[in-house]
Amino acid sequence: MNELLGTSLYFGMVLSVGAYLAALWLKKKLGWAILNPLLVASILVIAFLAVFRIDYQTYNEGAKYLSYLLTPATVCLAIPLYKQLEMLKRHCAAVFAAIGSGVAASAFSVFCLVKLLGLSHEDYVTLLPKSITTAIGMGVSEEAGGIVALTVVTIILTGVAGSVMAELIFKMVKIHHPVARGLALGTSAHAVGTSKALELGEIEGAMSSLAIAVAGLLTVILVPIISGLA
């Protein structure tokens, strides 16, 4: 099977896109919050590869082309932000204070988790970029000496968890302001959270897009400073 599919240059890309479209259909059909399209698509791809005993290298030969779209897709998130520039100017101080607090809270939670579980320094720097977008997090992890593959998994799981739980948490703690909701999603759950923010509204999407960029920048600055703490 690996040899046969290895001759198909775009097998991995077709499988990934097909799984994602199936996940979107399932989410639309059932409407369950837990059926996050990224999570469901990942499970479908893993199940397919496991059932047909296809190794990752064969799959990634085609799937790697999707990675090239990651950076431009992230940049495109600036469009809703541009449409809400006046809103950003009105809440500028609160916006940057909120993002800074979110980045600090993320780093502190990782530090506490590492100490509680007795994890190594390598694990610590691997987990530090968990709440920023993959395009930035991979570089931060590699530079700090972390395990890049595990960083990517952690980032994806963080984004999916944030997206799935966001509305429930907003209701529980009574967060109704669109700016606050967008900033919370973007700072804690990066691009996956931003896709959820765009579902909630244009203002939420714009603020979440801003949070991705600022949180990523702050994390790049913060990680070299605090990476030696654990």
PDB file of C-alpha atoms in Angstrom:
ATOM      1  CA  MET A   1       0.000   0.000   0.000  1.00  0.00           C
ATOM      2  CA  ASN A   2       2.821   2.426   0.900  1.00  0.00           C
ATOM      3  CA  GLU A   3       4.557   1.783  -2.435  1.00  0.00           C
ATOM      4  CA  LEU A   4       1.348   2.299  -4.390  1.00  0.00           C
ATOM      5  CA  LEU A   5       0.404   5.531  -2.632  1.00  0.00           C
ATOM      6  CA  GLY A   6       3.980   6.743  -2.717  1.00  0.00           C
ATOM      7  CA  THR A   7       3.573   7.187  -6.466  1.00  0.00           C
ATOM      8  CA  SER A   8       0.665   9.572  -5.863  1.00  0.00           C
ATOM      9  CA  LEU A   9       2.249  12.957  -5.210  1.00  0.00           C
ATOM     10  CA  TYR A  10      -0.860  14.508  -3.688  1.00  0.00           C
ATOM     11  CA  PHE A  11      -2.276  11.549  -1.745  1.00  0.00           C
ATOM     12  CA  GLY A  12      -1.668  13.172   1.659  1.00  0.00           C
ATOM     13  CA  MET A  13      -3.204  16.473   0.600  1.00  0.00           C
ATOM     14  CA  VAL A  14      -6.299  14.807  -0.883  1.00  0.00           C
ATOM     15  CA  LEU A  15      -6.752  12.699   2.239  1.00  0.00           C
ATOM     16  CA  SER A  16      -6.386  15.729   4.539  1.00  0.00           C
ATOM     17  CA  VAL A  17      -8.790  17.928   2.574  1.00  0.00           C
ATOM     18  CA  GLY A  18     -11.293  15.076   2.213  1.00  0.00           C
ATOM     19  CA  ALA A  19     -11.183  14.350   5.947  1.00  0.00           C
ATOM     20  CA  TYR A  20     -11.690  18.037   6.748  1.00  0.00           C
ATOM     21  CA  LEU A  21     -14.662  18.362   4.400  1.00  0.00           C
ATOM     22  CA  ALA A  22     -16.195  15.247   5.980  1.00  0.00           C
ATOM     23  CA  ALA A  23     -15.621  16.770   9.428  1.00  0.00           C
ATOM     24  CA  LEU A  24     -17.294  20.029   8.371  1.00  0.00           C
ATOM     25  CA  TRP A  25     -20.305  18.092   7.091  1.00  0.00           C
ATOM     26  CA  LEU A  26     -20.529  16.129  10.347  1.00  0.00           C
ATOM     27  CA  LYS A  27     -20.339  19.304  12.461  1.00  0.00           C
ATOM     28  CA  LYS A  28     -23.060  20.951  10.365  1.00  0.00           C
ATOM     29  CA  LYS A  29     -25.228  17.837  10.502  1.00  0.00           C
ATOM     30  CA  LEU A  30     -25.040  17.217  14.252  1.00  0.00           C
ATOM     31  CA  GLY A  31     -24.077  20.644  15.573  1.00  0.00           C
ATOM     32  CA  TRP A  32     -22.149  19.287  18.574  1.00  0.00           C
ATOM     33  CA  ALA A  33     -19.443  21.594  19.967  1.00  0.00           C
ATOM     34  CA  ILE A  34     -17.102  18.644  20.560  1.00  0.00           C
ATOM     35  CA  LEU A  35     -17.073  17.905  16.822  1.00  0.00           C
ATOM     36  CA  ASN A  36     -14.423  20.485  16.039  1.00  0.00           C
ATOM     37  CA  PRO A  37     -13.553  20.018  12.334  1.00  0.00           C
ATOM     38  CA  LEU A  38      -9.790  20.040  12.958  1.00  0.00           C
ATOM     39  CA  LEU A  39     -10.079  17.443  15.721  1.00  0.00           C
ATOM     40  CA  VAL A  40     -12.433  15.183  13.760  1.00  0.00           C
ATOM     41  CA  ALA A  41     -10.331  15.481  10.575  1.00  0.00           C
ATOM     42  CA  SER A  42      -7.188  14.544  12.508  1.00  0.00           C
ATOM     43  CA  ILE A  43      -8.896  11.475  13.963  1.00  0.00           C
ATOM     44  CA  LEU A  44     -10.149  10.429  10.519  1.00  0.00           C
ATOM     45  CA  VAL A  45      -6.690  10.770   8.956  1.00  0.00           C
ATOM     46  CA  ILE A  46      -5.023   8.849  11.796  1.00  0.00           C
ATOM     47  CA  ALA A  47      -7.648   6.100  11.587  1.00  0.00           C
ATOM     48  CA  PHE A  48      -7.212   5.796   7.817  1.00  0.00           C
ATOM     49  CA  LEU A  49      -3.436   5.557   8.079  1.00  0.00           C
ATOM     50  CA  ALA A  50      -3.692   2.996  10.885  1.00  0.00           C
ATOM     51  CA  VAL A  51      -6.273   0.771   9.174  1.00  0.00           C
ATOM     52  CA  PHE A  52      -4.387   0.653   5.875  1.00  0.00           C
ATOM     53  CA  ARG A  53      -0.951   0.601   7.551  1.00  0.00           C
ATOM     54  CA  ILE A  54       0.337   3.647   5.705  1.00  0.00           C
ATOM     55  CA  ASP A  55       3.421   5.209   7.265  1.00  0.00           C
ATOM     56  CA  TYR A  56       3.680   8.907   8.051  1.00  0.00           C
ATOM     57  CA  GLN A  57       6.430   9.567   5.491  1.00  0.00           C
ATOM     58  CA  THR A  58       4.207   8.342   2.657  1.00  0.00           C
ATOM     59  CA  TYR A  59       1.310  10.477   3.865  1.00  0.00           C
ATOM     60  CA  ASN A  60       3.480  13.558   4.402  1.00  0.00           C
ATOM     61  CA  GLU A  61       4.893  13.458   0.855  1.00  0.00           C
ATOM     62  CA  GLY A  62       1.648  15.034  -0.293  1.00  0.00           C
ATOM     63  CA  ALA A  63       0.351  16.587   2.925  1.00  0.00           C
ATOM     64  CA  LYS A  64       3.416  18.819   3.289  1.00  0.00           C
ATOM     65  CA  TYR A  65       2.110  21.071   0.509  1.00  0.00           C
ATOM     66  CA  LEU A  66      -0.704  22.177   2.805  1.00  0.00           C
ATOM     67  CA  SER A  67       1.893  23.495   5.254  1.00  0.00           C
ATOM     68  CA  TYR A  68       2.986  26.060   2.684  1.00  0.00           C
ATOM     69  CA  LEU A  69      -0.438  27.708   3.050  1.00  0.00           C
ATOM     70  CA  LEU A  70      -0.142  28.091   6.827  1.00  0.00           C
ATOM     71  CA  THR A  71       1.712  31.421   6.876  1.00  0.00           C
ATOM     72  CA  PRO A  72      -0.358  33.220   4.193  1.00  0.00           C
ATOM     73  CA  ALA A  73      -3.553  31.941   5.842  1.00  0.00           C
ATOM     74  CA  THR A  74      -2.413  33.436   9.149  1.00  0.00           C
ATOM     75  CA  VAL A  75      -1.559  36.750   7.466  1.00  0.00           C
ATOM     76  CA  CYS A  76      -5.050  36.889   5.921  1.00  0.00           C
ATOM     77  CA  LEU A  77      -6.490  37.095   9.431  1.00  0.00           C
ATOM     78  CA  ALA A  78      -5.437  40.758   9.372  1.00  0.00           C
ATOM     79  CA  ILE A  79      -8.373  41.566   7.068  1.00  0.00           C
ATOM     80  CA  PRO A  80     -11.116  41.542   9.745  1.00  0.00           C
ATOM     81  CA  LEU A  81      -8.773  43.478  12.043  1.00  0.00           C
ATOM     82  CA  TYR A  82      -8.367  46.215   9.429  1.00  0.00           C
ATOM     83  CA  LYS A  83     -12.147  46.544   9.280  1.00  0.00           C
ATOM     84  CA  GLN A  84     -12.277  47.139  13.033  1.00  0.00           C
ATOM     85  CA  LEU A  85      -9.440  49.666  13.421  1.00  0.00           C
ATOM     86  CA  GLU A  86     -11.690  52.250  15.085  1.00  0.00           C
ATOM     87  CA  MET A  87     -12.807  49.680  17.644  1.00  0.00           C
ATOM     88  CA  LEU A  88      -9.155  48.829  18.322  1.00  0.00           C
ATOM     89  CA  LYS A  89      -8.262  52.498  18.887  1.00  0.00           C
ATOM     90  CA  ARG A  90     -11.073  52.897  21.423  1.00  0.00           C
ATOM     91  CA  HIS A  91      -9.962  49.872  23.458  1.00  0.00           C
ATOM     92  CA  CYS A  92      -6.216  49.989  22.788  1.00  0.00           C
ATOM     93  CA  ALA A  93      -4.970  49.981  26.411  1.00  0.00           C
ATOM     94  CA  ALA A  94      -7.370  47.262  27.530  1.00  0.00           C
ATOM     95  CA  VAL A  95      -6.567  45.141  24.472  1.00  0.00           C
ATOM     96  CA  PHE A  96      -2.818  45.054  25.011  1.00  0.00           C
ATOM     97  CA  ALA A  97      -3.168  44.606  28.765  1.00  0.00           C
ATOM     98  CA  ALA A  98      -5.464  41.635  28.190  1.00  0.00           C
ATOM     99  CA  ILE A  99      -3.130  39.973  25.686  1.00  0.00           C
ATOM    100  CA  GLY A 100      -0.098  40.525  27.923  1.00  0.00           C
ATOM    101  CA  SER A 101      -1.963  39.018  30.874  1.00  0.00           C
ATOM    102  CA  GLY A 102      -2.985  36.039  28.776  1.00  0.00           C
ATOM    103  CA  VAL A 103       0.562  35.324  27.613  1.00  0.00           C
ATOM    104  CA  ALA A 104       1.884  35.611  31.180  1.00  0.00           C
ATOM    105  CA  ALA A 105      -0.861  33.306  32.484  1.00  0.00           C
ATOM    106  CA  SER A 106      -0.075  30.721  29.799  1.00  0.00           C
ATOM    107  CA  ALA A 107       3.639  30.721  30.666  1.00  0.00           C
ATOM    108  CA  PHE A 108       2.914  30.539  34.401  1.00  0.00           C
ATOM    109  CA  SER A 109       0.514  27.614  33.960  1.00  0.00           C
ATOM    110  CA  VAL A 110       3.152  25.680  31.980  1.00  0.00           C
ATOM    111  CA  PHE A 111       5.750  26.390  34.691  1.00  0.00           C
ATOM    112  CA  CYS A 112       3.395  25.137  37.428  1.00  0.00           C
ATOM    113  CA  LEU A 113       2.491  22.035  35.419  1.00  0.00           C
ATOM    114  CA  VAL A 114       6.140  21.156  34.811  1.00  0.00           C
ATOM    115  CA  LYS A 115       6.972  21.545  38.505  1.00  0.00           C
ATOM    116  CA  LEU A 116       3.903  19.581  39.605  1.00  0.00           C
ATOM    117  CA  LEU A 117       4.594  16.651  37.275  1.00  0.00           C
ATOM    118  CA  GLY A 118       8.380  16.744  37.591  1.00  0.00           C
ATOM    119  CA  LEU A 119       8.933  17.215  33.855  1.00  0.00           C
ATOM    120  CA  SER A 120      12.301  18.005  32.304  1.00  0.00           C
ATOM    121  CA  HIS A 121      13.611  21.303  30.935  1.00  0.00           C
ATOM    122  CA  GLU A 122      13.113  19.962  27.416  1.00  0.00           C
ATOM    123  CA  ASP A 123       9.442  19.303  28.192  1.00  0.00           C
ATOM    124  CA  TYR A 124       9.142  22.796  29.666  1.00  0.00           C
ATOM    125  CA  VAL A 125      10.372  24.637  26.573  1.00  0.00           C
ATOM    126  CA  THR A 126       8.360  22.269  24.370  1.00  0.00           C
ATOM    127  CA  LEU A 127       5.137  23.302  26.111  1.00  0.00           C
ATOM    128  CA  LEU A 128       5.825  27.042  26.450  1.00  0.00           C
ATOM    129  CA  PRO A 129       4.586  28.002  22.930  1.00  0.00           C
ATOM    130  CA  LYS A 130       1.346  25.985  23.332  1.00  0.00           C
ATOM    131  CA  SER A 131      -0.978  28.982  22.914  1.00  0.00           C
ATOM    132  CA  ILE A 132       0.540  30.649  19.846  1.00  0.00           C
ATOM    133  CA  THR A 133       0.044  29.812  16.196  1.00  0.00           C
ATOM    134  CA  THR A 134       1.990  26.870  14.768  1.00  0.00           C
ATOM    135  CA  ALA A 135       3.934  29.016  12.291  1.00  0.00           C
ATOM    136  CA  ILE A 136       5.568  30.890  15.197  1.00  0.00           C
ATOM    137  CA  GLY A 137       5.492  28.156  17.835  1.00  0.00           C
ATOM    138  CA  MET A 138       7.627  25.728  15.847  1.00  0.00           C
ATOM    139  CA  GLY A 139      10.453  28.247  15.559  1.00  0.00           C
ATOM    140  CA  VAL A 140      10.214  29.225  19.234  1.00  0.00           C
ATOM    141  CA  SER A 141      10.357  25.594  20.346  1.00  0.00           C
ATOM    142  CA  GLU A 142      13.298  24.746  18.089  1.00  0.00           C
ATOM    143  CA  GLU A 143      15.274  27.796  19.193  1.00  0.00           C
ATOM    144  CA  ALA A 144      14.690  27.017  22.882  1.00  0.00           C
ATOM    145  CA  GLY A 145      15.687  23.352  22.512  1.00  0.00           C
ATOM    146  CA  GLY A 146      12.231  21.795  22.656  1.00  0.00           C
ATOM    147  CA  ILE A 147      10.762  18.868  20.727  1.00  0.00           C
ATOM    148  CA  VAL A 148       9.143  20.570  17.737  1.00  0.00           C
ATOM    149  CA  ALA A 149       6.827  17.676  16.822  1.00  0.00           C
ATOM    150  CA  LEU A 150       5.383  17.609  20.351  1.00  0.00           C
ATOM    151  CA  THR A 151       5.047  21.389  20.322  1.00  0.00           C
ATOM    152  CA  VAL A 152       2.905  21.150  17.190  1.00  0.00           C
ATOM    153  CA  VAL A 153       0.678  18.500  18.813  1.00  0.00           C
ATOM    154  CA  THR A 154       0.362  20.636  21.946  1.00  0.00           C
ATOM    155  CA  ILE A 155      -0.541  23.720  19.925  1.00  0.00           C
ATOM    156  CA  ILE A 156      -3.225  21.847  18.000  1.00  0.00           C
ATOM    157  CA  LEU A 157      -4.721  20.305  21.152  1.00  0.00           C
ATOM    158  CA  THR A 158      -4.717  23.688  22.906  1.00  0.00           C
ATOM    159  CA  GLY A 159      -6.468  25.327  19.973  1.00  0.00           C
ATOM    160  CA  VAL A 160      -9.092  22.608  19.663  1.00  0.00           C
ATOM    161  CA  ALA A 161      -9.764  22.562  23.413  1.00  0.00           C
ATOM    162  CA  GLY A 162     -10.124  26.345  23.504  1.00  0.00           C
ATOM    163  CA  SER A 163     -12.445  26.356  20.523  1.00  0.00           C
ATOM    164  CA  VAL A 164     -14.653  23.587  21.913  1.00  0.00           C
ATOM    165  CA  MET A 165     -14.926  24.985  25.447  1.00  0.00           C
ATOM    166  CA  ALA A 166     -15.048  28.709  24.644  1.00  0.00           C
ATOM    167  CA  GLU A 167     -18.798  29.309  24.556  1.00  0.00           C
ATOM    168  CA  LEU A 168     -19.398  27.246  27.697  1.00  0.00           C
ATOM    169  CA  ILE A 169     -16.708  29.156  29.605  1.00  0.00           C
ATOM    170  CA  PHE A 170     -18.029  32.511  28.365  1.00  0.00           C
ATOM    171  CA  LYS A 171     -21.474  31.606  29.692  1.00  0.00           C
ATOM    172  CA  MET A 172     -20.121  30.326  33.017  1.00  0.00           C
ATOM    173  CA  VAL A 173     -18.076  33.455  33.786  1.00  0.00           C
ATOM    174  CA  LYS A 174     -20.510  35.803  32.018  1.00  0.00           C
ATOM    175  CA  ILE A 175     -18.174  37.223  29.371  1.00  0.00           C
ATOM    176  CA  HIS A 176     -20.421  38.964  26.847  1.00  0.00           C
ATOM    177  CA  HIS A 177     -18.353  41.807  25.394  1.00  0.00           C
ATOM    178  CA  PRO A 178     -17.230  40.905  21.838  1.00  0.00           C
ATOM    179  CA  VAL A 179     -13.762  42.447  22.332  1.00  0.00           C
ATOM    180  CA  ALA A 180     -13.111  40.386  25.470  1.00  0.00           C
ATOM    181  CA  ARG A 181     -14.370  37.198  23.853  1.00  0.00           C
ATOM    182  CA  GLY A 182     -12.200  37.686  20.773  1.00  0.00           C
ATOM    183  CA  LEU A 183      -9.075  38.489  22.767  1.00  0.00           C
ATOM    184  CA  ALA A 184      -9.583  35.463  25.005  1.00  0.00           C
ATOM    185  CA  LEU A 185      -9.896  33.108  22.041  1.00  0.00           C
ATOM    186  CA  GLY A 186      -6.960  34.508  20.095  1.00  0.00           C
ATOM    187  CA  THR A 187      -4.603  34.668  23.066  1.00  0.00           C
ATOM    188  CA  SER A 188      -5.363  31.196  24.393  1.00  0.00           C
ATOM    189  CA  ALA A 189      -6.302  29.222  21.288  1.00  0.00           C
ATOM    190  CA  HIS A 190      -4.497  30.993  18.381  1.00  0.00           C
ATOM    191  CA  ALA A 191      -5.784  30.374  14.814  1.00  0.00           C
ATOM    192  CA  VAL A 192      -8.169  27.557  15.751  1.00  0.00           C
ATOM    193  CA  GLY A 193      -9.711  29.821  18.365  1.00  0.00           C
ATOM    194  CA  THR A 194      -9.916  32.600  15.796  1.00  0.00           C
ATOM    195  CA  SER A 195     -11.990  30.406  13.497  1.00  0.00           C
ATOM    196  CA  LYS A 196     -14.407  30.038  16.422  1.00  0.00           C
ATOM    197  CA  ALA A 197     -14.263  33.782  17.104  1.00  0.00           C
ATOM    198  CA  LEU A 198     -15.240  34.497  13.493  1.00  0.00           C
ATOM    199  CA  GLU A 199     -18.288  32.284  14.023  1.00  0.00           C
ATOM    200  CA  LEU A 200     -19.275  34.415  17.015  1.00  0.00           C
ATOM    201  CA  GLY A 201     -18.974  37.723  15.158  1.00  0.00           C
ATOM    202  CA  GLU A 202     -16.811  40.084  13.108  1.00  0.00           C
ATOM    203  CA  ILE A 203     -15.555  42.026  16.128  1.00  0.00           C
ATOM    204  CA  GLU A 204     -14.618  38.802  17.927  1.00  0.00           C
ATOM    205  CA  GLY A 205     -12.755  37.641  14.830  1.00  0.00           C
ATOM    206  CA  ALA A 206     -10.873  40.924  14.447  1.00  0.00           C
ATOM    207  CA  MET A 207      -9.754  41.019  18.083  1.00  0.00           C
ATOM    208  CA  SER A 208      -8.762  37.370  17.970  1.00  0.00           C
ATOM    209  CA  SER A 209      -6.654  38.018  14.858  1.00  0.00           C
ATOM    210  CA  LEU A 210      -4.860  40.841  16.669  1.00  0.00           C
ATOM    211  CA  ALA A 211      -4.299  38.618  19.708  1.00  0.00           C
ATOM    212  CA  ILE A 212      -2.608  35.946  17.579  1.00  0.00           C
ATOM    213  CA  ALA A 213       0.007  38.397  16.292  1.00  0.00           C
ATOM    214  CA  VAL A 214       0.675  40.186  19.584  1.00  0.00           C
ATOM    215  CA  ALA A 215       0.679  36.998  21.680  1.00  0.00           C
ATOM    216  CA  GLY A 216       3.081  35.394  19.226  1.00  0.00           C
ATOM    217  CA  LEU A 217       5.435  38.388  19.400  1.00  0.00           C
ATOM    218  CA  LEU A 218       5.321  38.529  23.205  1.00  0.00           C
ATOM    219  CA  THR A 219       5.969  34.790  23.453  1.00  0.00           C
ATOM    220  CA  VAL A 220       8.988  35.061  21.149  1.00  0.00           C
ATOM    221  CA  ILE A 221      10.388  37.740  23.475  1.00  0.00           C
ATOM    222  CA  LEU A 222       9.372  35.993  26.717  1.00  0.00           C
ATOM    223  CA  VAL A 223      10.500  32.412  26.082  1.00  0.00           C
ATOM    224  CA  PRO A 224      14.291  33.102  25.963  1.00  0.00           C
ATOM    225  CA  ILE A 225      13.950  35.038  29.234  1.00  0.00           C
ATOM    226  CA  ILE A 226      11.998  32.423  31.206  1.00  0.00           C
ATOM    227  CA  SER A 227      13.200  29.211  29.541  1.00  0.00           C
ATOM    228  CA  GLY A 228      15.862  28.770  32.216  1.00  0.00           C
ATOM    229  CA  LEU A 229      13.377  28.784  35.100  1.00  0.00           C
ATOM    230  CA  ALA A 230      12.654  25.052  34.884  1.00  0.00           C
TER     231      ALA A 230
END
